[in-house]
């Protein structure tokens, strides 16, 4: 499990976009953003491009907005070598490696949040947490029964309508079998993250993984689209 309880400094001064003290600049879009919206990369000792999700590896780094398509573009246009000012090459497994590392971050944080009492599973518990306003986000296995997903969607909509607040996001990141392999006895069909540092960490990492896989869509929209296709 990858622990992310401590957030290290977001890269070195060399990573700062010119004229932008607070943000980092994506080498593909040339737009600046917060470190939570971008992935940091450094040059490995073997001349490979190394993702630095914890943002703590030494040396010059560069940043790409957390979308698979943009990382692919950075590889195709050889932007890593230009940004890192050295002859580096992206391995053939870089895109899959990123997905795998982000997956480990999400599931590791889920396990940590569960221990802190900020991640609960079970349809009835999730429904109660959503309707009481305690839930930050809902999570479903991608192969969860449509009826169970629909009932929790109704709870999310009821909370939003009753309070005037935005509907809390819903994520479908892994199949039940994938979660069994990744999380063992902590696997779930329906779950939710609750308020607190660990629960917020789960949501933040889930949003990054969702964006990496699908681009800049709202997680709730992606979940709805998937449900329609099933």
PDB file of C-alpha atoms in Angstrom:
ATOM      1  CA  UNK A   1       0.000   0.000   0.000  1.00  0.00           C
ATOM      2  CA  UNK A   2       1.217   3.493  -0.809  1.00  0.00           C
ATOM      3  CA  UNK A   3       0.764   5.880   2.080  1.00  0.00           C
ATOM      4  CA  UNK A   4      -0.100   9.435   1.166  1.00  0.00           C
ATOM      5  CA  UNK A   5      -0.845  10.894   4.574  1.00  0.00           C
ATOM      6  CA  UNK A   6       2.051  13.339   4.221  1.00  0.00           C
ATOM      7  CA  UNK A   7       2.003  15.669   1.250  1.00  0.00           C
ATOM      8  CA  UNK A   8       5.581  16.646   0.367  1.00  0.00           C
ATOM      9  CA  UNK A   9       6.628  19.881  -1.270  1.00  0.00           C
ATOM     10  CA  UNK A  10       5.400  20.022  -4.843  1.00  0.00           C
ATOM     11  CA  UNK A  11       8.693  19.800  -6.705  1.00  0.00           C
ATOM     12  CA  UNK A  12      11.746  22.013  -6.756  1.00  0.00           C
ATOM     13  CA  UNK A  13      12.072  25.649  -7.749  1.00  0.00           C
ATOM     14  CA  UNK A  14      13.206  24.464 -11.188  1.00  0.00           C
ATOM     15  CA  UNK A  15       9.673  23.210 -11.812  1.00  0.00           C
ATOM     16  CA  UNK A  16       8.050  26.631 -11.440  1.00  0.00           C
ATOM     17  CA  UNK A  17       6.438  27.996 -14.571  1.00  0.00           C
ATOM     18  CA  UNK A  18       8.135  31.186 -15.639  1.00  0.00           C
ATOM     19  CA  UNK A  19       6.378  34.153 -14.084  1.00  0.00           C
ATOM     20  CA  UNK A  20       4.081  31.880 -12.073  1.00  0.00           C
ATOM     21  CA  UNK A  21       5.127  31.500  -8.461  1.00  0.00           C
ATOM     22  CA  UNK A  22       2.121  29.545  -7.191  1.00  0.00           C
ATOM     23  CA  UNK A  23       1.430  27.121 -10.016  1.00  0.00           C
ATOM     24  CA  UNK A  24       3.090  24.644 -12.330  1.00  0.00           C
ATOM     25  CA  UNK A  25       2.832  24.644 -16.112  1.00  0.00           C
ATOM     26  CA  UNK A  26       1.761  21.636 -18.191  1.00  0.00           C
ATOM     27  CA  UNK A  27       4.370  21.052 -20.895  1.00  0.00           C
ATOM     28  CA  UNK A  28       1.609  20.055 -23.347  1.00  0.00           C
ATOM     29  CA  UNK A  29      -1.137  22.649 -22.857  1.00  0.00           C
ATOM     30  CA  UNK A  30       1.218  25.390 -21.561  1.00  0.00           C
ATOM     31  CA  UNK A  31      -1.424  26.169 -18.940  1.00  0.00           C
ATOM     32  CA  UNK A  32      -0.577  26.437 -15.266  1.00  0.00           C
ATOM     33  CA  UNK A  33      -2.435  24.661 -12.496  1.00  0.00           C
ATOM     34  CA  UNK A  34      -2.160  23.385  -8.957  1.00  0.00           C
ATOM     35  CA  UNK A  35      -0.001  20.308  -8.244  1.00  0.00           C
ATOM     36  CA  UNK A  36      -3.188  18.335  -7.550  1.00  0.00           C
ATOM     37  CA  UNK A  37      -4.187  18.761 -11.212  1.00  0.00           C
ATOM     38  CA  UNK A  38      -0.851  17.732 -12.704  1.00  0.00           C
ATOM     39  CA  UNK A  39       1.579  14.823 -12.665  1.00  0.00           C
ATOM     40  CA  UNK A  40       5.261  15.517 -12.042  1.00  0.00           C
ATOM     41  CA  UNK A  41       7.931  13.673 -14.048  1.00  0.00           C
ATOM     42  CA  UNK A  42      11.706  13.490 -13.613  1.00  0.00           C
ATOM     43  CA  UNK A  43      14.587  11.911 -15.495  1.00  0.00           C
ATOM     44  CA  UNK A  44      15.591   8.515 -14.140  1.00  0.00           C
ATOM     45  CA  UNK A  45      19.250   7.455 -13.802  1.00  0.00           C
ATOM     46  CA  UNK A  46      18.769   5.096 -16.760  1.00  0.00           C
ATOM     47  CA  UNK A  47      17.508   7.879 -19.028  1.00  0.00           C
ATOM     48  CA  UNK A  48      13.834   6.962 -18.652  1.00  0.00           C
ATOM     49  CA  UNK A  49      10.914   9.242 -17.858  1.00  0.00           C
ATOM     50  CA  UNK A  50       9.873   8.570 -14.249  1.00  0.00           C
ATOM     51  CA  UNK A  51       6.487   9.641 -12.819  1.00  0.00           C
ATOM     52  CA  UNK A  52       6.776  11.300  -9.407  1.00  0.00           C
ATOM     53  CA  UNK A  53       3.252  11.159  -7.991  1.00  0.00           C
ATOM     54  CA  UNK A  54       4.453  11.960  -4.477  1.00  0.00           C
ATOM     55  CA  UNK A  55       6.246  15.032  -5.828  1.00  0.00           C
ATOM     56  CA  UNK A  56       9.395  14.445  -3.823  1.00  0.00           C
ATOM     57  CA  UNK A  57      12.058  13.076  -6.181  1.00  0.00           C
ATOM     58  CA  UNK A  58      15.082  15.398  -6.472  1.00  0.00           C
ATOM     59  CA  UNK A  59      16.216  17.327  -9.518  1.00  0.00           C
ATOM     60  CA  UNK A  60      14.534  19.099 -12.368  1.00  0.00           C
ATOM     61  CA  UNK A  61      10.951  18.079 -12.942  1.00  0.00           C
ATOM     62  CA  UNK A  62       8.252  18.801 -15.480  1.00  0.00           C
ATOM     63  CA  UNK A  63       4.491  18.628 -15.267  1.00  0.00           C
ATOM     64  CA  UNK A  64       1.667  17.253 -17.416  1.00  0.00           C
ATOM     65  CA  UNK A  65      -2.035  17.742 -16.746  1.00  0.00           C
ATOM     66  CA  UNK A  66      -3.388  14.484 -15.343  1.00  0.00           C
ATOM     67  CA  UNK A  67      -4.971  13.151 -18.536  1.00  0.00           C
ATOM     68  CA  UNK A  68      -3.791  10.056 -20.385  1.00  0.00           C
ATOM     69  CA  UNK A  69      -4.277  11.738 -23.766  1.00  0.00           C
ATOM     70  CA  UNK A  70      -1.978  14.599 -22.766  1.00  0.00           C
ATOM     71  CA  UNK A  71       0.724  12.241 -21.485  1.00  0.00           C
ATOM     72  CA  UNK A  72       0.466  10.399 -24.824  1.00  0.00           C
ATOM     73  CA  UNK A  73       0.937  13.706 -26.635  1.00  0.00           C
ATOM     74  CA  UNK A  74       3.965  14.566 -24.501  1.00  0.00           C
ATOM     75  CA  UNK A  75       5.500  11.212 -25.473  1.00  0.00           C
ATOM     76  CA  UNK A  76       4.671  11.560 -29.173  1.00  0.00           C
ATOM     77  CA  UNK A  77       6.089  15.083 -29.435  1.00  0.00           C
ATOM     78  CA  UNK A  78       9.174  14.266 -27.306  1.00  0.00           C
ATOM     79  CA  UNK A  79       8.297  17.061 -24.901  1.00  0.00           C
ATOM     80  CA  UNK A  80       9.825  15.324 -21.873  1.00  0.00           C
ATOM     81  CA  UNK A  81      13.367  15.598 -23.263  1.00  0.00           C
ATOM     82  CA  UNK A  82      12.854  19.270 -24.061  1.00  0.00           C
ATOM     83  CA  UNK A  83      11.390  20.097 -20.643  1.00  0.00           C
ATOM     84  CA  UNK A  84      13.881  18.053 -18.616  1.00  0.00           C
ATOM     85  CA  UNK A  85      16.789  19.284 -20.751  1.00  0.00           C
ATOM     86  CA  UNK A  86      18.234  15.800 -21.132  1.00  0.00           C
ATOM     87  CA  UNK A  87      17.880  12.893 -23.536  1.00  0.00           C
ATOM     88  CA  UNK A  88      15.158  10.902 -21.819  1.00  0.00           C
ATOM     89  CA  UNK A  89      12.745   8.397 -23.315  1.00  0.00           C
ATOM     90  CA  UNK A  90       9.343   7.245 -22.107  1.00  0.00           C
ATOM     91  CA  UNK A  91       9.067   3.509 -21.635  1.00  0.00           C
ATOM     92  CA  UNK A  92       6.413   1.613 -23.564  1.00  0.00           C
ATOM     93  CA  UNK A  93       4.596   0.914 -20.290  1.00  0.00           C
ATOM     94  CA  UNK A  94       4.543   4.505 -18.976  1.00  0.00           C
ATOM     95  CA  UNK A  95       0.811   5.021 -19.552  1.00  0.00           C
ATOM     96  CA  UNK A  96      -0.134   1.755 -17.871  1.00  0.00           C
ATOM     97  CA  UNK A  97       2.379   2.407 -15.093  1.00  0.00           C
ATOM     98  CA  UNK A  98       0.683   5.708 -14.312  1.00  0.00           C
ATOM     99  CA  UNK A  99      -2.734   4.066 -14.110  1.00  0.00           C
ATOM    100  CA  UNK A 100      -1.321   1.364 -11.853  1.00  0.00           C
ATOM    101  CA  UNK A 101       0.410   3.848  -9.533  1.00  0.00           C
ATOM    102  CA  UNK A 102      -2.694   6.026  -9.271  1.00  0.00           C
ATOM    103  CA  UNK A 103      -4.785   2.934  -8.570  1.00  0.00           C
ATOM    104  CA  UNK A 104      -2.435   2.013  -5.733  1.00  0.00           C
ATOM    105  CA  UNK A 105      -2.752   5.523  -4.353  1.00  0.00           C
ATOM    106  CA  UNK A 106      -6.545   5.415  -4.390  1.00  0.00           C
ATOM    107  CA  UNK A 107      -6.938   1.960  -2.865  1.00  0.00           C
ATOM    108  CA  UNK A 108      -4.188   2.593  -0.336  1.00  0.00           C
ATOM    109  CA  UNK A 109      -5.905   5.782   0.758  1.00  0.00           C
ATOM    110  CA  UNK A 110      -9.248   3.960   0.969  1.00  0.00           C
ATOM    111  CA  UNK A 111      -7.702   1.449   3.359  1.00  0.00           C
ATOM    112  CA  UNK A 112      -6.170   4.247   5.429  1.00  0.00           C
ATOM    113  CA  UNK A 113      -9.467   6.151   5.521  1.00  0.00           C
ATOM    114  CA  UNK A 114     -11.321   3.010   6.571  1.00  0.00           C
ATOM    115  CA  UNK A 115      -8.984   2.635   9.539  1.00  0.00           C
ATOM    116  CA  UNK A 116      -9.669   6.271  10.423  1.00  0.00           C
ATOM    117  CA  UNK A 117     -13.440   5.701  10.258  1.00  0.00           C
ATOM    118  CA  UNK A 118     -13.729   7.905   7.150  1.00  0.00           C
ATOM    119  CA  UNK A 119     -14.547   5.254   4.546  1.00  0.00           C
ATOM    120  CA  UNK A 120     -17.535   2.951   4.962  1.00  0.00           C
ATOM    121  CA  UNK A 121     -19.110   0.284   2.783  1.00  0.00           C
ATOM    122  CA  UNK A 122     -22.470  -1.415   2.485  1.00  0.00           C
ATOM    123  CA  UNK A 123     -25.481  -0.023   0.632  1.00  0.00           C
ATOM    124  CA  UNK A 124     -27.539   0.806   3.744  1.00  0.00           C
ATOM    125  CA  UNK A 125     -24.673   2.576   5.515  1.00  0.00           C
ATOM    126  CA  UNK A 126     -23.811   4.517   2.370  1.00  0.00           C
ATOM    127  CA  UNK A 127     -27.442   5.534   1.843  1.00  0.00           C
ATOM    128  CA  UNK A 128     -27.664   6.824   5.419  1.00  0.00           C
ATOM    129  CA  UNK A 129     -24.400   8.738   5.113  1.00  0.00           C
ATOM    130  CA  UNK A 130     -25.504  10.376   1.859  1.00  0.00           C
ATOM    131  CA  UNK A 131     -28.924  11.385   3.190  1.00  0.00           C
ATOM    132  CA  UNK A 132     -27.406  12.780   6.404  1.00  0.00           C
ATOM    133  CA  UNK A 133     -24.857  14.868   4.518  1.00  0.00           C
ATOM    134  CA  UNK A 134     -21.851  13.010   5.913  1.00  0.00           C
ATOM    135  CA  UNK A 135     -20.677  11.556   2.582  1.00  0.00           C
ATOM    136  CA  UNK A 136     -18.110  13.368   0.446  1.00  0.00           C
ATOM    137  CA  UNK A 137     -18.360  10.945  -2.489  1.00  0.00           C
ATOM    138  CA  UNK A 138     -19.894   7.590  -3.355  1.00  0.00           C
ATOM    139  CA  UNK A 139     -18.007   4.666  -4.890  1.00  0.00           C
ATOM    140  CA  UNK A 140     -19.441   1.675  -6.756  1.00  0.00           C
ATOM    141  CA  UNK A 141     -17.874  -1.387  -8.287  1.00  0.00           C
ATOM    142  CA  UNK A 142     -18.210  -1.022 -12.055  1.00  0.00           C
ATOM    143  CA  UNK A 143     -20.155  -4.306 -12.127  1.00  0.00           C
ATOM    144  CA  UNK A 144     -22.439  -3.413  -9.216  1.00  0.00           C
ATOM    145  CA  UNK A 145     -26.116  -4.245  -9.730  1.00  0.00           C
ATOM    146  CA  UNK A 146     -27.948  -1.437 -11.500  1.00  0.00           C
ATOM    147  CA  UNK A 147     -30.705  -1.364  -8.866  1.00  0.00           C
ATOM    148  CA  UNK A 148     -28.237  -0.724  -6.040  1.00  0.00           C
ATOM    149  CA  UNK A 149     -26.561   2.063  -7.988  1.00  0.00           C
ATOM    150  CA  UNK A 150     -29.942   3.599  -8.843  1.00  0.00           C
ATOM    151  CA  UNK A 151     -31.049   3.690  -5.187  1.00  0.00           C
ATOM    152  CA  UNK A 152     -27.883   5.473  -4.116  1.00  0.00           C
ATOM    153  CA  UNK A 153     -28.190   7.866  -7.066  1.00  0.00           C
ATOM    154  CA  UNK A 154     -31.661   8.704  -5.766  1.00  0.00           C
ATOM    155  CA  UNK A 155     -30.191   9.412  -2.328  1.00  0.00           C
ATOM    156  CA  UNK A 156     -27.586  11.717  -3.873  1.00  0.00           C
ATOM    157  CA  UNK A 157     -30.254  13.581  -5.838  1.00  0.00           C
ATOM    158  CA  UNK A 158     -32.526  13.842  -2.786  1.00  0.00           C
ATOM    159  CA  UNK A 159     -29.718  15.353  -0.732  1.00  0.00           C
ATOM    160  CA  UNK A 160     -28.882  17.884  -3.427  1.00  0.00           C
ATOM    161  CA  UNK A 161     -32.526  18.888  -3.930  1.00  0.00           C
ATOM    162  CA  UNK A 162     -33.201  19.107  -0.214  1.00  0.00           C
ATOM    163  CA  UNK A 163     -30.181  21.258   0.600  1.00  0.00           C
ATOM    164  CA  UNK A 164     -29.585  23.188  -2.616  1.00  0.00           C
ATOM    165  CA  UNK A 165     -26.008  21.904  -2.548  1.00  0.00           C
ATOM    166  CA  UNK A 166     -24.170  20.347  -5.466  1.00  0.00           C
ATOM    167  CA  UNK A 167     -24.736  16.635  -5.922  1.00  0.00           C
ATOM    168  CA  UNK A 168     -21.854  14.703  -4.398  1.00  0.00           C
ATOM    169  CA  UNK A 169     -19.707  12.874  -6.962  1.00  0.00           C
ATOM    170  CA  UNK A 170     -20.042   9.190  -7.751  1.00  0.00           C
ATOM    171  CA  UNK A 171     -17.124   7.072  -8.951  1.00  0.00           C
ATOM    172  CA  UNK A 172     -16.895   3.711 -10.720  1.00  0.00           C
ATOM    173  CA  UNK A 173     -13.202   2.910 -10.848  1.00  0.00           C
ATOM    174  CA  UNK A 174     -12.764  -0.858 -10.439  1.00  0.00           C
ATOM    175  CA  UNK A 175     -14.646  -4.102 -10.914  1.00  0.00           C
ATOM    176  CA  UNK A 176     -15.439  -6.210  -7.890  1.00  0.00           C
ATOM    177  CA  UNK A 177     -12.761  -8.711  -8.925  1.00  0.00           C
ATOM    178  CA  UNK A 178     -10.170  -5.943  -9.282  1.00  0.00           C
ATOM    179  CA  UNK A 179     -10.968  -4.693  -5.809  1.00  0.00           C
ATOM    180  CA  UNK A 180     -10.744  -8.194  -4.353  1.00  0.00           C
ATOM    181  CA  UNK A 181      -7.232  -8.393  -5.778  1.00  0.00           C
ATOM    182  CA  UNK A 182      -6.249  -4.846  -4.781  1.00  0.00           C
ATOM    183  CA  UNK A 183      -7.904  -4.572  -1.373  1.00  0.00           C
ATOM    184  CA  UNK A 184      -8.605  -8.091  -0.137  1.00  0.00           C
ATOM    185  CA  UNK A 185     -11.079  -8.037   2.747  1.00  0.00           C
ATOM    186  CA  UNK A 186     -11.492  -4.267   2.342  1.00  0.00           C
ATOM    187  CA  UNK A 187     -13.092  -4.665  -1.097  1.00  0.00           C
ATOM    188  CA  UNK A 188     -16.625  -3.318  -1.573  1.00  0.00           C
ATOM    189  CA  UNK A 189     -19.569  -3.077  -3.945  1.00  0.00           C
ATOM    190  CA  UNK A 190     -20.871   0.271  -2.623  1.00  0.00           C
ATOM    191  CA  UNK A 191     -18.915   2.620  -0.366  1.00  0.00           C
ATOM    192  CA  UNK A 192     -18.478   6.280   0.484  1.00  0.00           C
ATOM    193  CA  UNK A 193     -15.803   8.605   1.802  1.00  0.00           C
ATOM    194  CA  UNK A 194     -16.643  10.678   4.874  1.00  0.00           C
ATOM    195  CA  UNK A 195     -15.423  14.083   5.994  1.00  0.00           C
ATOM    196  CA  UNK A 196     -11.883  14.199   7.353  1.00  0.00           C
ATOM    197  CA  UNK A 197      -8.342  14.367   6.049  1.00  0.00           C
ATOM    198  CA  UNK A 198      -8.221  10.723   4.985  1.00  0.00           C
ATOM    199  CA  UNK A 199     -11.671  10.820   3.367  1.00  0.00           C
ATOM    200  CA  UNK A 200     -10.740  13.968   1.476  1.00  0.00           C
ATOM    201  CA  UNK A 201      -7.536  12.250   0.370  1.00  0.00           C
ATOM    202  CA  UNK A 202      -9.569   9.396  -1.136  1.00  0.00           C
ATOM    203  CA  UNK A 203     -11.736  11.806  -3.133  1.00  0.00           C
ATOM    204  CA  UNK A 204      -8.772  13.842  -4.354  1.00  0.00           C
ATOM    205  CA  UNK A 205      -6.940  10.765  -5.642  1.00  0.00           C
ATOM    206  CA  UNK A 206     -10.100   9.286  -7.153  1.00  0.00           C
ATOM    207  CA  UNK A 207     -10.701  12.503  -9.098  1.00  0.00           C
ATOM    208  CA  UNK A 208      -7.160  12.402 -10.465  1.00  0.00           C
ATOM    209  CA  UNK A 209      -7.462   8.764 -11.558  1.00  0.00           C
ATOM    210  CA  UNK A 210     -10.868   9.421 -13.143  1.00  0.00           C
ATOM    211  CA  UNK A 211      -9.521  12.434 -15.004  1.00  0.00           C
ATOM    212  CA  UNK A 212      -6.445  10.508 -16.149  1.00  0.00           C
ATOM    213  CA  UNK A 213      -8.645   7.796 -17.641  1.00  0.00           C
ATOM    214  CA  UNK A 214     -11.442   9.892 -19.110  1.00  0.00           C
ATOM    215  CA  UNK A 215     -10.344  13.507 -19.413  1.00  0.00           C
ATOM    216  CA  UNK A 216     -11.887  16.546 -17.855  1.00  0.00           C
ATOM    217  CA  UNK A 217     -15.389  15.191 -17.219  1.00  0.00           C
ATOM    218  CA  UNK A 218     -17.247  15.329 -13.945  1.00  0.00           C
ATOM    219  CA  UNK A 219     -17.055  11.970 -12.147  1.00  0.00           C
ATOM    220  CA  UNK A 220     -20.859  11.909 -11.746  1.00  0.00           C
ATOM    221  CA  UNK A 221     -21.302  12.393 -15.505  1.00  0.00           C
ATOM    222  CA  UNK A 222     -18.883   9.555 -16.260  1.00  0.00           C
ATOM    223  CA  UNK A 223     -20.669   7.282 -13.813  1.00  0.00           C
ATOM    224  CA  UNK A 224     -24.015   8.048 -15.449  1.00  0.00           C
ATOM    225  CA  UNK A 225     -22.639   7.376 -18.925  1.00  0.00           C
ATOM    226  CA  UNK A 226     -21.264   4.032 -17.842  1.00  0.00           C
ATOM    227  CA  UNK A 227     -24.552   3.034 -16.253  1.00  0.00           C
ATOM    228  CA  UNK A 228     -26.379   3.833 -19.502  1.00  0.00           C
ATOM    229  CA  UNK A 229     -23.990   1.591 -21.469  1.00  0.00           C
ATOM    230  CA  UNK A 230     -24.400  -1.379 -19.114  1.00  0.00           C
TER     231      UNK A 230
END
